[in-house]
XYZ file of C-alpha atoms in Angstrom:
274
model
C -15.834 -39.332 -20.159
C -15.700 -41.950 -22.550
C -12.452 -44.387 -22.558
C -13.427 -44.898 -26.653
C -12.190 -41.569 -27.051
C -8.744 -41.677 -28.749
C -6.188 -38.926 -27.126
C -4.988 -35.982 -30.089
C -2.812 -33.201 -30.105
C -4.590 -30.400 -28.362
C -3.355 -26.496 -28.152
C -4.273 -24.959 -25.169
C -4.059 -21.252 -24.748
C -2.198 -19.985 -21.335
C -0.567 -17.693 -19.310
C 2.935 -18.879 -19.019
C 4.763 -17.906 -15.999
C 8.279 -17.099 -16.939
C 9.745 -15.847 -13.559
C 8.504 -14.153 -10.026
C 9.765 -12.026 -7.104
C 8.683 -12.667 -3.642
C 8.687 -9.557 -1.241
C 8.065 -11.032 1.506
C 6.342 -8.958 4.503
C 7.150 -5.558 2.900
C 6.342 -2.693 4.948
C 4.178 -0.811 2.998
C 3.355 2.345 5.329
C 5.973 3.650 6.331
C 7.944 7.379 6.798
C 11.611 7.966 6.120
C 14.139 8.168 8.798
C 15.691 11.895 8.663
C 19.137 13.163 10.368
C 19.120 14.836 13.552
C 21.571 17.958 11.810
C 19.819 21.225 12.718
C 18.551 21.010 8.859
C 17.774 17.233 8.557
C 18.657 15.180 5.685
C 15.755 12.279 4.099
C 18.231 9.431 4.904
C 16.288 6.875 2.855
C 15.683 4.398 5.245
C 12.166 3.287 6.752
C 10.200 4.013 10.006
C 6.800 3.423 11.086
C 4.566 5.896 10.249
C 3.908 8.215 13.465
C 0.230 9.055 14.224
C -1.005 11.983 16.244
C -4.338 10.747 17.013
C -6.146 13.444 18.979
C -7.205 13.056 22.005
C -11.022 11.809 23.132
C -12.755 15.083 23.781
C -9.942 17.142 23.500
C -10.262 20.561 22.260
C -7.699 23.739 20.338
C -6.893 26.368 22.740
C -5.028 29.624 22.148
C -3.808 28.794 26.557
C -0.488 27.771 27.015
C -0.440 25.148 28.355
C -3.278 23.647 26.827
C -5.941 22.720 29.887
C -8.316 20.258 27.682
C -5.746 17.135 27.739
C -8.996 14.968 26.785
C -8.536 11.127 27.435
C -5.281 9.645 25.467
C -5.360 6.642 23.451
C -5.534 3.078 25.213
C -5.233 0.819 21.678
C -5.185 1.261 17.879
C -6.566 -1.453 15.557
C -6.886 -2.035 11.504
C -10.351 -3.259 10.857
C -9.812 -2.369 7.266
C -7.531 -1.864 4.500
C -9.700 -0.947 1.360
C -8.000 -1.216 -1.957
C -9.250 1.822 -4.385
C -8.469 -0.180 -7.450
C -6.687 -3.451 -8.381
C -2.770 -3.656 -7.923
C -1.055 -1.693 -10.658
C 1.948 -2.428 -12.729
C 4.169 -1.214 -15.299
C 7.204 -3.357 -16.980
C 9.831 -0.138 -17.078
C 12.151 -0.334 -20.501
C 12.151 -3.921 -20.409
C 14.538 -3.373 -16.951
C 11.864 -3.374 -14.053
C 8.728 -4.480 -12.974
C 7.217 -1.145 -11.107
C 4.089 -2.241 -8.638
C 1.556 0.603 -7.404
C -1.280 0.208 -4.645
C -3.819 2.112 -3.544
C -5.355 2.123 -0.426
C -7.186 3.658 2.390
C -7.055 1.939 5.957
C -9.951 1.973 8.511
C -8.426 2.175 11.836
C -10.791 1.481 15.392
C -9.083 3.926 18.320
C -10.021 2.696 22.104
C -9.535 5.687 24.262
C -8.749 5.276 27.792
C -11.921 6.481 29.237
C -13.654 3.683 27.695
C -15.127 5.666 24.148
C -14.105 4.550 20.564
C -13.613 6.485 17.051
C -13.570 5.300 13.304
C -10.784 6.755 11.672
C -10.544 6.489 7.654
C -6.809 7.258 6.405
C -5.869 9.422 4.847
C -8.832 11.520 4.461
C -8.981 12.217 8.324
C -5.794 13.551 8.363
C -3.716 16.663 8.779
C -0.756 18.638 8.587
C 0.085 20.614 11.495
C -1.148 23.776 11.877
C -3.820 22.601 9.371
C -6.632 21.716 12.435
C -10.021 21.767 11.286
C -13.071 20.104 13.080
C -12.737 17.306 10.656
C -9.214 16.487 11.856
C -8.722 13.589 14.026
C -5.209 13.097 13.195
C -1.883 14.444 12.629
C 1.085 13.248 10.464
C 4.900 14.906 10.586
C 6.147 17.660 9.089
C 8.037 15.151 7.044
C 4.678 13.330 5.790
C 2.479 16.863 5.407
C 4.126 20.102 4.658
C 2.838 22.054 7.939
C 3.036 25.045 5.959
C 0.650 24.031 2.226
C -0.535 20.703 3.952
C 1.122 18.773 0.302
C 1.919 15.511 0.446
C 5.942 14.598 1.099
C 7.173 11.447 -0.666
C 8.856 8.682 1.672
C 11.693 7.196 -0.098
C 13.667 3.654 0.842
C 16.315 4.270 -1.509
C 19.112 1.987 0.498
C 18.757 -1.034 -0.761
C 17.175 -3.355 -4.049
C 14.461 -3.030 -4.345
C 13.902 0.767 -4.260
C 10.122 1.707 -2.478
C 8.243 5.032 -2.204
C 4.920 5.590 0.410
C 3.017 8.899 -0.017
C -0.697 10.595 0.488
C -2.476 11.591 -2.569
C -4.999 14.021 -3.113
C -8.396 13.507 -4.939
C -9.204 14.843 -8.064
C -9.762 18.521 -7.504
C -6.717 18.652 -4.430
C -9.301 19.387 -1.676
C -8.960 16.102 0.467
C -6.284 13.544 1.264
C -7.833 10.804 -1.093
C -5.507 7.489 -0.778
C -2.246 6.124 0.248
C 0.182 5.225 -3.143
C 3.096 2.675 -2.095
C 5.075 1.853 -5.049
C 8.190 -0.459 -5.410
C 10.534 -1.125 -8.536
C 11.400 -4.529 -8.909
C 14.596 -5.261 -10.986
C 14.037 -7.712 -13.635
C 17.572 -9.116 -12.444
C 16.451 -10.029 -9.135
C 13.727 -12.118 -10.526
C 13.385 -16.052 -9.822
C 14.795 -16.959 -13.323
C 16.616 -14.002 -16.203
C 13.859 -13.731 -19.012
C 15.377 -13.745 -22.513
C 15.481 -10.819 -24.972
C 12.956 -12.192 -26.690
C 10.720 -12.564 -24.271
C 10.956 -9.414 -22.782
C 9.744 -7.774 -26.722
C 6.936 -10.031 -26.305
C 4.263 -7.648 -26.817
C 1.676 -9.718 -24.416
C 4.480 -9.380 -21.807
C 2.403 -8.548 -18.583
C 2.596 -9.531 -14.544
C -0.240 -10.714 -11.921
C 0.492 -9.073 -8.838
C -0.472 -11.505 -6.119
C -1.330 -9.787 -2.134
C -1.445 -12.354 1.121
C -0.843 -11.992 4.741
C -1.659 -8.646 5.221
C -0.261 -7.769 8.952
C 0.045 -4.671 10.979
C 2.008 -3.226 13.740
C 0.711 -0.582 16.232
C 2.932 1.004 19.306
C 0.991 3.541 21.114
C 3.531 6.076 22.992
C 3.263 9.581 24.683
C 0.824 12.526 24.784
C 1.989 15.314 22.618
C 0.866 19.306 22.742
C 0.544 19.446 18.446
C 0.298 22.440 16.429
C -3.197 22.982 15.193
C -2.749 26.576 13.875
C -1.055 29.394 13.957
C -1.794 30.096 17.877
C -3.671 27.268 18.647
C -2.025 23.705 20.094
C -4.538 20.146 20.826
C -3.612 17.366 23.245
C -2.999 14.127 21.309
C -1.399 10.731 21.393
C 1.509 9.677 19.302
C 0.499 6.126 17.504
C 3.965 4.186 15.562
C 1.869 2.318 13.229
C 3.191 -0.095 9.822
C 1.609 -2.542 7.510
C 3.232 -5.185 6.083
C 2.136 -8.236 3.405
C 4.026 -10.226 0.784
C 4.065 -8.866 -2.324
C 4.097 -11.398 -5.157
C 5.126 -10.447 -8.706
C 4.517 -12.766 -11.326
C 5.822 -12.311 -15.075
C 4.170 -14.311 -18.167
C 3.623 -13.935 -21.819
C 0.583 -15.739 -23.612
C 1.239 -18.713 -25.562
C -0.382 -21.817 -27.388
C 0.646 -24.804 -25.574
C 0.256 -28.202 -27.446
C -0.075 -31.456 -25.491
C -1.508 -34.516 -26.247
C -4.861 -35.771 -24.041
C -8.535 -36.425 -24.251
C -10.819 -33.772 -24.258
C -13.122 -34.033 -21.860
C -16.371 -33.888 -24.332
C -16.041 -34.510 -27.866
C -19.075 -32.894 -29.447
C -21.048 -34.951 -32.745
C -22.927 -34.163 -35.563
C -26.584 -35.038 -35.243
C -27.805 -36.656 -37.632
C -30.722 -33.839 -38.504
C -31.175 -30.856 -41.288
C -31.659 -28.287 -38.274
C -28.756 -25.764 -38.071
């Protein structure tokens, strides 16, 4: 760069940042905590999400009890989590900042007897009493209705900000397609309050920033599940969460004018050609 070069006003067109929220290590799967009344109540409040991964070689039986146990689960890893699109947003009434993701996870099961399976969430799940050969895991009554198999939303509803987990179909409601977690961010709670007008800026928008993606797995007991009507399979129950900070970032697009040197300054030439 030339030091001839005389510095000028120059507008520069940006995304200002006005303000951000940091969730930090926000568990993203998750089920809700219920009461133990004899008709329990959604209390609102987060658990891990329980996983009845089925047993290695372990097969439905109308016998009671069940005589294939099949070999229980040993250890339960995350080799994937596969986001279906990019991290959605929506700024709600000029009040809240409402962040979706989509996702499927690709788990790797170690079974005691030495074997492994691939399991791809949420599509190999199912409700109980919903067993077919395809199944190679079970969620609660809670998560899966055991009676239609539809998807139950999982509410944390205690505290700021408010968060909802839940299985969605695909397009025609045949198969479990994704896992939605969505949480509404109060524009309150944000790093710095954005000014009325600045939130009627039409180019108003946020960048949703994702890092440290971590995971938890607790592998308990063998449990005797429902898979249909008569029928029960041998499985293994599996606590598993995911967690990862969840950064929201609020800006507007604006000229900013500084003064500097560009770094090339283009000439004329000195020829007729166009």
């Amino acid at each position: 760069m030339s030091t001839d070069v005389a510095q000028e006003p120059l507008d520069i067109f940006v995304r200002r940042v006005l303000a951000k929220s940091e969730l930090l290590q926000t568990q993203e799967v998750f089920q809700e905590n219920y009461s133990s009344d004899t008709l329990p109540k959604p209390l609102g409040t987060k658990a891990p999400l329980t996983l009845y991964i089925i047993n290695h070689g372990a097969e439905a039986s109308t016998e009671s009890p069940n005589p294939s146990t099949g070999s229980p689960v040993k250890c339960v890893k995350l080799c994937k989590r596969i986001l279906d699109q990019d991290p959605a947003n929506t700024i709600l009434c000029t009040q809240k900042s409402r962040v979706s993701l989509n996702f499927e996870l690709v788990l790797v099961v170690e079974y005691e007897d030495n074997t492994f399976n691939v399991l791809t969430l949420p599509k190999d799940l199912s409700a109980f009493t919903k067993y077919t050969t395809d199944t190679k895991a079970f969620v609660g009554s809670t998560v899966l209705d055991p009676t239609t198999g539809a998807p139950i939303i999982q509410h944390q509803s205690v505290t700021q900000p408010y968060e909802q987990f839940v299985i969605k179909y695909n397009a025609t409601s045949t198969a479990y397609a994704n896992f939605e977690y969505t949480v509404t961010i109060p524009l309150s709670s944000f790093s710095a309050p954005l000014r009325k007008c600045e939130l009627n800026d039409p180019t108003l928008q946020s960048y949703i920033v994702l890092r440290n993606l971590t995971y938890q797995v607790d592998v308990l007991d063998q449990y005797l599940a429902q898979a249909g009507a008569t029928t029960t399979i041998w499985t293994t129950m599996v606590n598993f969460s995911l967690s990862e900070d969840i950064i929201d970032k609020l800006g507007i697009n604006q000229d900013i004018q500084i003064m500097g040197t560009p770094e090339y300054v283009c000439q004329d030439s000195s020829c007729d050609c166009c």
